[in-house]
Tab-separated table of C-alpha atoms in Angstrom:
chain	number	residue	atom	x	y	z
Z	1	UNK	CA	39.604	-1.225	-16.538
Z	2	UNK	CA	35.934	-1.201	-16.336
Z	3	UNK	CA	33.970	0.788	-13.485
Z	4	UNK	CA	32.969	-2.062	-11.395
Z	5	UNK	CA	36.706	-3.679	-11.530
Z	6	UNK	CA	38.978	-3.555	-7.816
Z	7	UNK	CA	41.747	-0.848	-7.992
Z	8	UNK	CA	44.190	-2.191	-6.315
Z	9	UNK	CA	44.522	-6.176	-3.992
Z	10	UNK	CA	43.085	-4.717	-1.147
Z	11	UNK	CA	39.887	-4.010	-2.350
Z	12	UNK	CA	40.412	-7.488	-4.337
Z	13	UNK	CA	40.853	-9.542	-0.839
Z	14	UNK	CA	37.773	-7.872	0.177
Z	15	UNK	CA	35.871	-8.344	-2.374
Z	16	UNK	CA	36.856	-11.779	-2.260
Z	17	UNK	CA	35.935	-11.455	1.420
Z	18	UNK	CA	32.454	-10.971	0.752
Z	19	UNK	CA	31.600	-13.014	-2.072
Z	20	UNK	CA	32.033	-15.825	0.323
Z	21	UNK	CA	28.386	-14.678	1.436
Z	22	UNK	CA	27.281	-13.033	-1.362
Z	23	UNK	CA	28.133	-15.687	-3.730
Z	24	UNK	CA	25.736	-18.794	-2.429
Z	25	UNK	CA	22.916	-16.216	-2.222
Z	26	UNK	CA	23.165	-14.819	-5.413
Z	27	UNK	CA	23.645	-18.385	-7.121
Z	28	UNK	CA	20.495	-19.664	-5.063
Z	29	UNK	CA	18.253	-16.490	-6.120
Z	30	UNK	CA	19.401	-17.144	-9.599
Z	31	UNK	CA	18.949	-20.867	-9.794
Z	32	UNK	CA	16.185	-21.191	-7.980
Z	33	UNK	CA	14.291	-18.535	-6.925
Z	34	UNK	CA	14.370	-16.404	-10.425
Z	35	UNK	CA	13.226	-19.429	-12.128
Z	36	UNK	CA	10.075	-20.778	-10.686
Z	37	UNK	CA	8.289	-17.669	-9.485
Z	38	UNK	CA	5.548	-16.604	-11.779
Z	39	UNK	CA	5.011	-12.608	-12.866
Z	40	UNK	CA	1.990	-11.036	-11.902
Z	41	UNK	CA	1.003	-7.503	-11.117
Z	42	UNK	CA	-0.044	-5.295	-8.001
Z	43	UNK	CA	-0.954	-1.949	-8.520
Z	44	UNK	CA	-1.159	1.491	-6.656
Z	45	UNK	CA	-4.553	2.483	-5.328
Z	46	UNK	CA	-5.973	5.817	-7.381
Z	47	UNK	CA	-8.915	7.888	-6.174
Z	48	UNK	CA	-10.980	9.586	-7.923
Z	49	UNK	CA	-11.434	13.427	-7.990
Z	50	UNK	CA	-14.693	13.865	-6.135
Z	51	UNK	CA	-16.791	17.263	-5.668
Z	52	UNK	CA	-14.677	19.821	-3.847
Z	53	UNK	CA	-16.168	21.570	-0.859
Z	54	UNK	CA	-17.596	25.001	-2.503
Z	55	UNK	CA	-19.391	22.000	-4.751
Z	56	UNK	CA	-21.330	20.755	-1.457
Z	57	UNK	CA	-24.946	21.516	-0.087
Z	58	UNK	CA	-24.517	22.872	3.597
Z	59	UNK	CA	-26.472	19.680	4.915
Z	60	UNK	CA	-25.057	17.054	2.747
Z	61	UNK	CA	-22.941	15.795	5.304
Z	62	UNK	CA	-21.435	12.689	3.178
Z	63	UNK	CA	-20.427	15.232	-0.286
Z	64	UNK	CA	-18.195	17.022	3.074
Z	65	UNK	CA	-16.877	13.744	3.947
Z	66	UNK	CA	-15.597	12.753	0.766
Z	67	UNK	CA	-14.710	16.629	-0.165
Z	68	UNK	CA	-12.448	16.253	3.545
Z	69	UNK	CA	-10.937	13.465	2.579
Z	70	UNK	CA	-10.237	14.429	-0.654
Z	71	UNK	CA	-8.653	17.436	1.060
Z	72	UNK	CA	-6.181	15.717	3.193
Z	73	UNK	CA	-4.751	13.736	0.537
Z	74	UNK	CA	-4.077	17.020	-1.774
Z	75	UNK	CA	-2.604	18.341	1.530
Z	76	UNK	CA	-0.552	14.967	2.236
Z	77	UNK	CA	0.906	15.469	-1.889
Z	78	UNK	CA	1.363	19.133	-1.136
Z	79	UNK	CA	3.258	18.606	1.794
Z	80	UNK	CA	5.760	15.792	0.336
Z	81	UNK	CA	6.028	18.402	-2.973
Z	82	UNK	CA	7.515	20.990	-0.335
Z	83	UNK	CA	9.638	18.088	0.860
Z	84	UNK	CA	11.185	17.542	-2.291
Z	85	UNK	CA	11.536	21.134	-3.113
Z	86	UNK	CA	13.468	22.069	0.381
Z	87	UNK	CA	15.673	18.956	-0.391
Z	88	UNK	CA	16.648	19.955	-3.837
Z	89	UNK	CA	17.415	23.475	-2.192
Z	90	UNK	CA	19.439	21.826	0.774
Z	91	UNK	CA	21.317	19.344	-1.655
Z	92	UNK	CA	22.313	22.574	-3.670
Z	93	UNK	CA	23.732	23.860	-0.278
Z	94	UNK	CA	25.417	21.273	0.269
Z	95	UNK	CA	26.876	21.449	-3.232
Z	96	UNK	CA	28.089	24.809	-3.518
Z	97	UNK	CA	29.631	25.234	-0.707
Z	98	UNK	CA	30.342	28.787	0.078
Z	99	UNK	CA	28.705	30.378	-2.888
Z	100	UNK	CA	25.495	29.499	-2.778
Z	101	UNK	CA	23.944	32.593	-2.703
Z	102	UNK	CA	24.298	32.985	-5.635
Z	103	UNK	CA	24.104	29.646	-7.256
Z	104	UNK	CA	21.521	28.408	-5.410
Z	105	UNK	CA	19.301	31.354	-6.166
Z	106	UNK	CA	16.649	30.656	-8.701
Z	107	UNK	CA	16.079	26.998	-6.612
Z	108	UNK	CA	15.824	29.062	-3.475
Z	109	UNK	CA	13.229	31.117	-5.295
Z	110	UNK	CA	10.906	27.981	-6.195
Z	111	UNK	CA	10.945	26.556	-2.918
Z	112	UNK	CA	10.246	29.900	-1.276
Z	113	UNK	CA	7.012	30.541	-3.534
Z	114	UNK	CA	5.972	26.839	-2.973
Z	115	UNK	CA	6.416	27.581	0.773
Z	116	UNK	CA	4.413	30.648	0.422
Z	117	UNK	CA	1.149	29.317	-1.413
Z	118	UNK	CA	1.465	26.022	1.007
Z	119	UNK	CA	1.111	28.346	3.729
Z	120	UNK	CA	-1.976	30.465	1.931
Z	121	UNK	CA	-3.896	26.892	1.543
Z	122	UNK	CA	-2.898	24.954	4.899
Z	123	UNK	CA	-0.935	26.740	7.021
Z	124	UNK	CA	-2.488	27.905	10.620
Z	125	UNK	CA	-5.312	25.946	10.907
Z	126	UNK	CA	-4.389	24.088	13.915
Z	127	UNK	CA	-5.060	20.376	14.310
Z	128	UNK	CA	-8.635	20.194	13.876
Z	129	UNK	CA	-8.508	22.183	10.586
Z	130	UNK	CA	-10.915	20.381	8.239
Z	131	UNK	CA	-11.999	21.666	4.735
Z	132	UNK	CA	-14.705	23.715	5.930
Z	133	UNK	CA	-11.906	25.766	8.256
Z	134	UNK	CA	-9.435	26.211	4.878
Z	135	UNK	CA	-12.499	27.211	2.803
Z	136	UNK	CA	-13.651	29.963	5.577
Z	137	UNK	CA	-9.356	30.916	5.294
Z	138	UNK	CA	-9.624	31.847	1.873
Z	139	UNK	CA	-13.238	33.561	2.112
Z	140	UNK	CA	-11.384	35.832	4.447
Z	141	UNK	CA	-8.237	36.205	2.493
Z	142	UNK	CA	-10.287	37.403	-0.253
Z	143	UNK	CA	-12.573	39.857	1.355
Z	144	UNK	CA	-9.294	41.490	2.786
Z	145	UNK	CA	-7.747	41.595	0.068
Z	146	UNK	CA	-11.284	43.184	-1.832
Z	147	UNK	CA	-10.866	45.584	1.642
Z	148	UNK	CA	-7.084	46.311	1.232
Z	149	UNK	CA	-5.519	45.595	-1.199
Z	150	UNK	CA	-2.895	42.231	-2.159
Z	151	UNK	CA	-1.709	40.472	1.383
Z	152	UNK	CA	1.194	42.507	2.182
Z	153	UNK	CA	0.683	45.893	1.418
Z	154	UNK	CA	-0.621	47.122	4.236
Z	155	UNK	CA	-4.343	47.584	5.847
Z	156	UNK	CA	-5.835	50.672	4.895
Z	157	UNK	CA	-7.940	53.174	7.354
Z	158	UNK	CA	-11.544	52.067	7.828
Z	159	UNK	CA	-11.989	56.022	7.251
Z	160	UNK	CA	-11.129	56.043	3.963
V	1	UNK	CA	8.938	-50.822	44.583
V	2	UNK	CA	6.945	-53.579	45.580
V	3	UNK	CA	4.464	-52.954	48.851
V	4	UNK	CA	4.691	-55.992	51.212
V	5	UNK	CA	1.852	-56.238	53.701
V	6	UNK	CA	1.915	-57.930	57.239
V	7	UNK	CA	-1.789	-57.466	57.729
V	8	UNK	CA	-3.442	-60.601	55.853
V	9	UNK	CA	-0.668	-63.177	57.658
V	10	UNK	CA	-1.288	-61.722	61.209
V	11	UNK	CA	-5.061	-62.177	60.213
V	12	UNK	CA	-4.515	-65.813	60.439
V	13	UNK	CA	-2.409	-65.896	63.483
V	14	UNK	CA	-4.789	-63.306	65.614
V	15	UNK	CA	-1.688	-61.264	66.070
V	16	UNK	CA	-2.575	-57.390	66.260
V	17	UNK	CA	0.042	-55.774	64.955
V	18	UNK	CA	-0.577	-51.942	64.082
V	19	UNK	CA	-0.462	-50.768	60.409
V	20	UNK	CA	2.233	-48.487	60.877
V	21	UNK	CA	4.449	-51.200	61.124
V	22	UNK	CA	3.115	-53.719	58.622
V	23	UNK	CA	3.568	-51.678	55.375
V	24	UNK	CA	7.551	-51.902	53.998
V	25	UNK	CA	8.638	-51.598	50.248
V	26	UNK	CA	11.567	-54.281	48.966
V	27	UNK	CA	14.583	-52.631	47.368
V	28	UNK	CA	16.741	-54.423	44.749
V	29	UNK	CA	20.177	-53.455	45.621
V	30	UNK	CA	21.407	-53.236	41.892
V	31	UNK	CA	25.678	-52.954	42.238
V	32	UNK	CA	25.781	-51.521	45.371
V	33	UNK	CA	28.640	-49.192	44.661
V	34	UNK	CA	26.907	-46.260	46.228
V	35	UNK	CA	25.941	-47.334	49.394
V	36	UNK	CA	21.916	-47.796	50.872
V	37	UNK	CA	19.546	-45.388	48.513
V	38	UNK	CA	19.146	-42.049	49.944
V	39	UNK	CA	16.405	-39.476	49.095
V	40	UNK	CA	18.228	-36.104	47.891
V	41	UNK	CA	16.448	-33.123	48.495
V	42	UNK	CA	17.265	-30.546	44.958
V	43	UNK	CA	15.414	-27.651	44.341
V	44	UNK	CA	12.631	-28.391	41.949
V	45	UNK	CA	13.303	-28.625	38.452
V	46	UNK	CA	10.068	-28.495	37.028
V	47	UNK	CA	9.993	-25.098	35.249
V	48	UNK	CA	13.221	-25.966	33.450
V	49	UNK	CA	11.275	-29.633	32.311
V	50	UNK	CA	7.747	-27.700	31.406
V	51	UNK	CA	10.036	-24.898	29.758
V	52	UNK	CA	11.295	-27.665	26.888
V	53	UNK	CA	7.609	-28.765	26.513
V	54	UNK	CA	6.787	-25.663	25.699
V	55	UNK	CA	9.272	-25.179	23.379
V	56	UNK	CA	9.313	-28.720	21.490
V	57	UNK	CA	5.514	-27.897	21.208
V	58	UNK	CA	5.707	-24.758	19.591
V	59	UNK	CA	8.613	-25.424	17.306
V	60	UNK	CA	6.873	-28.878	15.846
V	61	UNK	CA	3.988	-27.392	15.563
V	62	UNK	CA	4.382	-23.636	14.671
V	63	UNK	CA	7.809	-22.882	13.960
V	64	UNK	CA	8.654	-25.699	11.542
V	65	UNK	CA	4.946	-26.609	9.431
V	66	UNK	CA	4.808	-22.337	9.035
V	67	UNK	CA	7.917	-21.680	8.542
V	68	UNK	CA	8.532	-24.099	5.423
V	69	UNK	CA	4.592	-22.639	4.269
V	70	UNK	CA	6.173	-18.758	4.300
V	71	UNK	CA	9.554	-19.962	2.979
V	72	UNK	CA	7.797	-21.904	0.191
V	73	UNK	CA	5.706	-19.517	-0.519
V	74	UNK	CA	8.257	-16.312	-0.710
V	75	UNK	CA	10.666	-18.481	-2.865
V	76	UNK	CA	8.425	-20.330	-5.653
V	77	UNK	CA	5.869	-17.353	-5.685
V	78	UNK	CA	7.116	-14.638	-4.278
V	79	UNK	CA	6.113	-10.664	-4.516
V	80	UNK	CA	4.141	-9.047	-6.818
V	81	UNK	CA	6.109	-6.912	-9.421
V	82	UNK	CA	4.813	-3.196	-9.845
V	83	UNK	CA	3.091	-1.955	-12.663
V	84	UNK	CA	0.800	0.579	-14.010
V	85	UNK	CA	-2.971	0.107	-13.751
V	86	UNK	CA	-4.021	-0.355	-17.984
V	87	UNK	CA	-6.553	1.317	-19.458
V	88	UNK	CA	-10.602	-0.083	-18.645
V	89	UNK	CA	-9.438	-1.869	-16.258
V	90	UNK	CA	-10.651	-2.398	-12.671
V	91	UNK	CA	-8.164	-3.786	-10.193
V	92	UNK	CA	-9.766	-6.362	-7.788
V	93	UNK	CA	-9.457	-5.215	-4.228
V	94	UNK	CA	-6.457	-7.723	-3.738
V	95	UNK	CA	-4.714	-6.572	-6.805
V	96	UNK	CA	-3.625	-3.770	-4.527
V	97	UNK	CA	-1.226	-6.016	-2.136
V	98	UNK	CA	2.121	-7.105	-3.201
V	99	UNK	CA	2.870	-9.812	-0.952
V	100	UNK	CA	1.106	-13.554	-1.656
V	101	UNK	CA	-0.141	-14.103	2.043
V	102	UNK	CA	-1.524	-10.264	1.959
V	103	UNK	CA	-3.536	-11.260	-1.418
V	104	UNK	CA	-4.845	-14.154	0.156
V	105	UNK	CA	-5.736	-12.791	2.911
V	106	UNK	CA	-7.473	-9.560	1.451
V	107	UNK	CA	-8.926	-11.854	-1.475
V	108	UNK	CA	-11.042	-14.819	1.099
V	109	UNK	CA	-10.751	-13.038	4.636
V	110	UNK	CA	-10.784	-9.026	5.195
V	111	UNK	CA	-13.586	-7.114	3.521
V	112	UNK	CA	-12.392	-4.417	0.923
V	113	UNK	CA	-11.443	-1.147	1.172
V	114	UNK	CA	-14.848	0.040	-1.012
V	115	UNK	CA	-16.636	-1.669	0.969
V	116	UNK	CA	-15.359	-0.360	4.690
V	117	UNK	CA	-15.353	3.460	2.879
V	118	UNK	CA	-18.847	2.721	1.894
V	119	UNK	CA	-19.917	1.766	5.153
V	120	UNK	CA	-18.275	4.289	6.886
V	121	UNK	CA	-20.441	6.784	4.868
V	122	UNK	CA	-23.608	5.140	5.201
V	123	UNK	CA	-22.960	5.234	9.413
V	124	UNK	CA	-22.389	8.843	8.690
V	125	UNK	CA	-25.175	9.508	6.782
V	126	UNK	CA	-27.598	7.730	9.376
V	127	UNK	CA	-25.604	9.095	12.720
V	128	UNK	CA	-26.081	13.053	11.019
V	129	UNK	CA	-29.802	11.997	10.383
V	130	UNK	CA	-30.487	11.600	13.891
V	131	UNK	CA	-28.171	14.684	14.695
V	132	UNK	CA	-30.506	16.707	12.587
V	133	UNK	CA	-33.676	15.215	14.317
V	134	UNK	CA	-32.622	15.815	18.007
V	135	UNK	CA	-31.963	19.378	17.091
V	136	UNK	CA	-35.090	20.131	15.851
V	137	UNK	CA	-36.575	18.510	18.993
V	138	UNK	CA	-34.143	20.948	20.754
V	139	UNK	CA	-35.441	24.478	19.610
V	140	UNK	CA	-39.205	22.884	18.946
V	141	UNK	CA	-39.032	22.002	22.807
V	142	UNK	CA	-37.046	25.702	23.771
V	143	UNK	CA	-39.836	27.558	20.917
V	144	UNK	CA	-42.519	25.984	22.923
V	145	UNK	CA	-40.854	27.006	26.729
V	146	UNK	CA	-40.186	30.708	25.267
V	147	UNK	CA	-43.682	31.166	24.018
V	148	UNK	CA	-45.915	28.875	26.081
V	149	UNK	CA	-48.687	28.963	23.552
V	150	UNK	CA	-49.072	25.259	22.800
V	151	UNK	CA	-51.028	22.344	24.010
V	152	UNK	CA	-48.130	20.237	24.227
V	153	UNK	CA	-44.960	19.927	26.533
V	154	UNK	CA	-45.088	23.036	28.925
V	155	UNK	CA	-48.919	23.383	29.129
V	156	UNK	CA	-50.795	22.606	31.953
V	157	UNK	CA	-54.216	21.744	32.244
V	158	UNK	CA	-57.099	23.284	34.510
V	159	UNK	CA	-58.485	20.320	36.319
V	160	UNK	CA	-62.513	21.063	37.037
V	161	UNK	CA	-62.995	18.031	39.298
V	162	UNK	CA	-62.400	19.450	42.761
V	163	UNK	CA	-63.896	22.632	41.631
V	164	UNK	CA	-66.836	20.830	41.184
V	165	UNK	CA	-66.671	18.672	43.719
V	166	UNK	CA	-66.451	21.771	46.193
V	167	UNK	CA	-69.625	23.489	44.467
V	168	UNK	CA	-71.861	20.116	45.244
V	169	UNK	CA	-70.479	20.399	48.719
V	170	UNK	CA	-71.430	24.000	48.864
V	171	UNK	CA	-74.990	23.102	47.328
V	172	UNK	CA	-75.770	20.049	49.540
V	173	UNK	CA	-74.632	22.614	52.727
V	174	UNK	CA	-77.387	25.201	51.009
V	175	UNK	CA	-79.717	22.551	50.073
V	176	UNK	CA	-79.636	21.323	53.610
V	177	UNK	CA	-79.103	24.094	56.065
V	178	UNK	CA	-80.829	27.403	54.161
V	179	UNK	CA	-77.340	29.604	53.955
């Protein structure tokens, strides 16, 4: 018994059942569409890597332009990167059942650090946030963290 | 119907007889099953006849001609198949469409993608040009309210004509009266 084969006459009848529409479509495709259409390619549109934003003179307004758009397409990838890592986490969920705390754990890791360096680039610059707003972001991540110390461990006294 | 009038025959026999009555339409009585023809008053059927002209029209001539042109063309053509772009090679701008009708279209009718980006930049470039110059005119024309020290936009000039008009009215009054 292969894999595709019925188990039992029910599932025969019905796939009899629908091979009554299945089967003049599939003989027309193969007859006569398969035959006659010619093969020829399309491809997916690739852009170029064009100067980034620390790479721009302040009053070179089209070298922002490009460096923005630029931006939002790395941000459009990063975002869809997250997607896939949250669903791999879910689908382990999902999969485990109960002990997932445990299984799950080293997936749960990867999506959290993902999560985490999305949110250092992108996250909390409100709707209009451009390049020029997530460049500023990590100017001022990185004189706090010359000021303080790494991002979580606290502010220290301006008196010190 | 055929219109029968009186008029011409009571011409010739100088009777006056008045129009109203001298106009009548001859009706073949064909079978006569149903009695002397009546005039029914229906509602109007008129949007129900203009209705199926509409739609004979646009099935002859849209429906049927376009949709043997798409089936033809999406059974003996049919999609593009996907493939990697090889190496030194340049995809024309309608390379990037997998449907027939799309290619066409993008190939003879819509302009390309480069070339809308391009423009887009060039408008950008032009529109910040004039951005810059208007705010230069802006703190040129504030610099020059703030300091006042420039012939140009807030200045205003001493005019000497009625100042010397009054002195030669003051020295034709001296001239002629002494004081």
């Amino acid at each position: 018994m292969g894999v595709g084969d019925p188990l039992n006459q029910f599932e025969a009848f019905i796939n009899a059942v629908g091979s009554v529409f299945d089967g003049p479509v599939t003989w027309f495709r193969e007859s006569v569409v398969d035959k006659n259409r010619p093969d020829y390619p399309w491809y997916h549109r690739q852009f170029r890597r064009v100067p980034t934003i620390d790479e721009c003179y302040t009053d070179d307004i089209v070298c922002f332009v490009e460096a923005n758009e630029q931006f939002k397409r790395d941000r459009m990838v990063d975002n869809e990167v997250l997607s896939i890592l949250r669903q791999r986490h879910h689908d382990c969920i999902l999969y485990e059942g109960h002990d997932h705390k445990e299984k799950c754990a080293s997936i749960k890791e990867q999506y959290d650090k993902a999560a985490e360096n999305w949110f250092i680039k992108y996250g909390d610059l409100g709707v209009y946030g451009d390049v020029k707003a997530a460049y500023m972001k990590q100017k001022h991540r990185m004189l706090w963290e010359r000021r303080h110390g790494p991002v979580g461990t606290g502010m220290k006294n301006p008196m010190e | 119907m055929s219109v029968i009038s009186c008029l011409r025959l009571s011409s010739l026999r100088n009777n006056i007889i008045s129009p109203t009555k001298c106009l009548f339409t001859v009706q073949r009585e064909m079978g006569g099953h149903g009695g002397p023809k009546k005039m029914v008053i229906t509602a109007s059927r008129w949007q129900w006849h203009k209705y199926k002209d509409l739609l004979h029209f646009y099935t002859m001539l849209g429906l049927i001609p376009l949709g043997t042109l798409v089936f033809a063309i999406n059974v003996f053509i049919g999609p593009a198949k996907l493939a990697p772009i090889p190496e030194d090679y340049i995809p024309k701008n309608w390379e990037y469409y997998h449907h027939p009708i799309s290619r066409f279209l993008a190939r003879f009718l819509y302009p390309s993608h480069q070339q809308d980006y391009e423009k887009y930049l060039h408008f950008i470039y032009e529109e910040n040009e004039k951005k810059q110059m208007r705010l230069l005119e802006t703190k040129v024309k504030e610099l020059m309210a703030e300091r006042g020290d420039s012939q140009a936009f807030y200045y205003r000039p001493i005019l000497t004509k009625y100042h010397r008009f009054v002195r030669k009215v003051y020295d034709d009054l001296d001239d002629t009266r002494g004081y």
